[in-house]
Tab-separated table of C-alpha atoms in Angstrom:
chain	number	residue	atom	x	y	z
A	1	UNK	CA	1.604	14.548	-3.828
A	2	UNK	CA	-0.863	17.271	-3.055
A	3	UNK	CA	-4.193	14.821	-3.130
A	4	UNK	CA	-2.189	12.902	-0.657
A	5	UNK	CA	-1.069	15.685	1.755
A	6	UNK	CA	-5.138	17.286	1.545
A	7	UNK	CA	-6.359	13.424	2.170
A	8	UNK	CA	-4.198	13.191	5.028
A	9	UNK	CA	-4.741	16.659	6.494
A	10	UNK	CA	-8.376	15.828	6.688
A	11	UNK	CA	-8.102	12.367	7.801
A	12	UNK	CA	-6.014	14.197	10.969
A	13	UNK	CA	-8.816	17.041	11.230
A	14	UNK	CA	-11.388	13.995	11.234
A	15	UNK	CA	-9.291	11.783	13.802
A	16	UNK	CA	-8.971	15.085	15.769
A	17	UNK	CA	-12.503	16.302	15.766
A	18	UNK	CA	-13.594	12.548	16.709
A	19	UNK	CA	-11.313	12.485	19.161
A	20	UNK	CA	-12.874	15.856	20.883
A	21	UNK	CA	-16.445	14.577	20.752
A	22	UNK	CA	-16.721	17.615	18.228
A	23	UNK	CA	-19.325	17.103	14.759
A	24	UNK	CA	-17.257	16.117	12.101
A	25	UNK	CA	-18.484	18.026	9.446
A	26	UNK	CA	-17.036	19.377	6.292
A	27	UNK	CA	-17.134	23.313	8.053
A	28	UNK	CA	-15.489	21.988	11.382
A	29	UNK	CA	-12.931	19.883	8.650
A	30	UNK	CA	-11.972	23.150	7.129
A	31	UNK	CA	-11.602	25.478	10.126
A	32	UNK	CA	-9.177	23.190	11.925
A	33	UNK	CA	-6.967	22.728	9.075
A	34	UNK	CA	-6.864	26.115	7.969
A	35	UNK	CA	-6.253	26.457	12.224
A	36	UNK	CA	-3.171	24.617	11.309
A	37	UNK	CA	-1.953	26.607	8.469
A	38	UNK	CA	-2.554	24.461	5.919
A	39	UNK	CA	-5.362	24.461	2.771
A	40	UNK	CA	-7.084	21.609	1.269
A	41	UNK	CA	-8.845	21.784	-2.007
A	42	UNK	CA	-12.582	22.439	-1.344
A	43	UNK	CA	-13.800	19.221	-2.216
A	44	UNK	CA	-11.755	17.145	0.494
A	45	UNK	CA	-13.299	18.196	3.856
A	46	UNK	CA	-17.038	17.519	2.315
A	47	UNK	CA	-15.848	13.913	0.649
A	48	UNK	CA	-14.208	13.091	4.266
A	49	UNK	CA	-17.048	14.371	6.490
A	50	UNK	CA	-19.619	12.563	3.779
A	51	UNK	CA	-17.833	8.962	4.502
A	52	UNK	CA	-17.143	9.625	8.138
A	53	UNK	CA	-21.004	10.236	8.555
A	54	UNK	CA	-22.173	6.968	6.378
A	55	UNK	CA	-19.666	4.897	7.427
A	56	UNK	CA	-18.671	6.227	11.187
A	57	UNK	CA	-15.734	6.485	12.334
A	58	UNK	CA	-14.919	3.641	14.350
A	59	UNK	CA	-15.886	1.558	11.522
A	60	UNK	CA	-13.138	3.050	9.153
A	61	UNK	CA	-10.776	3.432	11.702
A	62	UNK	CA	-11.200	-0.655	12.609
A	63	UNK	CA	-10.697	-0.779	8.800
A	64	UNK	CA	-7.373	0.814	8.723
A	65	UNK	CA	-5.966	-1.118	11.669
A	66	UNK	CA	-5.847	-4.381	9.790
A	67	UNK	CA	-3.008	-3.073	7.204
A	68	UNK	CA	0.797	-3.443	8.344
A	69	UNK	CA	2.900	-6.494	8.714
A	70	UNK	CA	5.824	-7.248	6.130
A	71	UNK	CA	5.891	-7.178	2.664
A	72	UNK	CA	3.328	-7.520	0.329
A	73	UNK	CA	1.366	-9.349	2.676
A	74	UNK	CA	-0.034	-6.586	4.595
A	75	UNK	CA	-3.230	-5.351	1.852
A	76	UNK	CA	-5.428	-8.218	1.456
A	77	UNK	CA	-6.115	-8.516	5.211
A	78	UNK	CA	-6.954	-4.980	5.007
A	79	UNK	CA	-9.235	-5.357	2.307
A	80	UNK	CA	-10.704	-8.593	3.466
A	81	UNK	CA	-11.776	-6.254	6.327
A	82	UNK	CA	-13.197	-3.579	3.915
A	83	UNK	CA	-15.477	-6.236	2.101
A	84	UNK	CA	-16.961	-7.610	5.659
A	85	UNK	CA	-17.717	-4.161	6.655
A	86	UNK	CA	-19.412	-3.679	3.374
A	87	UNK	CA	-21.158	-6.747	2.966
A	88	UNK	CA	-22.474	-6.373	6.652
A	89	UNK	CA	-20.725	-9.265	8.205
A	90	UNK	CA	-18.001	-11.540	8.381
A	91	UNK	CA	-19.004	-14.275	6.921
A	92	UNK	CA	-16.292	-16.572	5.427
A	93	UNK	CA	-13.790	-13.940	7.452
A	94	UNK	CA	-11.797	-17.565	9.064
A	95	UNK	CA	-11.676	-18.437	5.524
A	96	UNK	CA	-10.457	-16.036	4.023
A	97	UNK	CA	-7.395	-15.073	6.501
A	98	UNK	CA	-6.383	-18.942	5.945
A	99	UNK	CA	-6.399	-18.764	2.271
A	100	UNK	CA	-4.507	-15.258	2.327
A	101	UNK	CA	-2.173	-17.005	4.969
A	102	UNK	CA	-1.571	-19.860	2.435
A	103	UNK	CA	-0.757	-17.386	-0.423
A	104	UNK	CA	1.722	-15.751	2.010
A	105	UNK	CA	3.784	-19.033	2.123
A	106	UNK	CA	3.489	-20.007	-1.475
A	107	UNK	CA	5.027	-16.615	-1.792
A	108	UNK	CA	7.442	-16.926	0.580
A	109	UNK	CA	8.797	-20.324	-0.004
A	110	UNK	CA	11.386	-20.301	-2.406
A	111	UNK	CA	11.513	-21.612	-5.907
């Protein structure tokens, strides 16, 4: 869809600009993706640069690393992640991997 191409066009412009040392800010957003030939609704560039700057980016880009795998199973690890990050810590982390592990083989085992 085209929220999903403009979110991913500024998640590259973000990745890019971190990856150059370069601000990330909404201005530098929009000048590289317009670089590229594409448009974004105006909105985009300032929500991405907004979250990049209170969250940082290796902090969301440690988030996103935790999705994958096969299946279903690949979401609640990511979002166990997202909820330590938020919460400040990862406190009950071991826990919670184990008990998402277990409902990965209750799932798995057939009935």
């Amino acid at each position: 869809s085209k929220e999903q191409q403009d979110e991913l066009l500024c998640t590259y412009a973000a990745l890019i600009l971190h990856d150059d040392g370069a601000e990330i800010s909404a201005q530098a957003m929009a000048n590289l993706i317009k670089a590229s030939g594409n448009n974004v609704e105006g909105y985009w560039p300032m929500l991405m640069a907004k979250m990049v700057n209170n969250v940082g980016m290796e902090s969301l880009i440690k988030m996103g690393s935790g999705a994958g795998g096969g299946g279903g199973g690949g979401a609640a690890p990511a979002a166990a992640g997202a909820g330590a990050a938020a919460g400040g810590g990862d406190a009950g982390g071991k826990e919670e991997k184990k008990k998402v592990e277990e409902e990965e083989v209750a799932v798995a085992a057939p009935l």
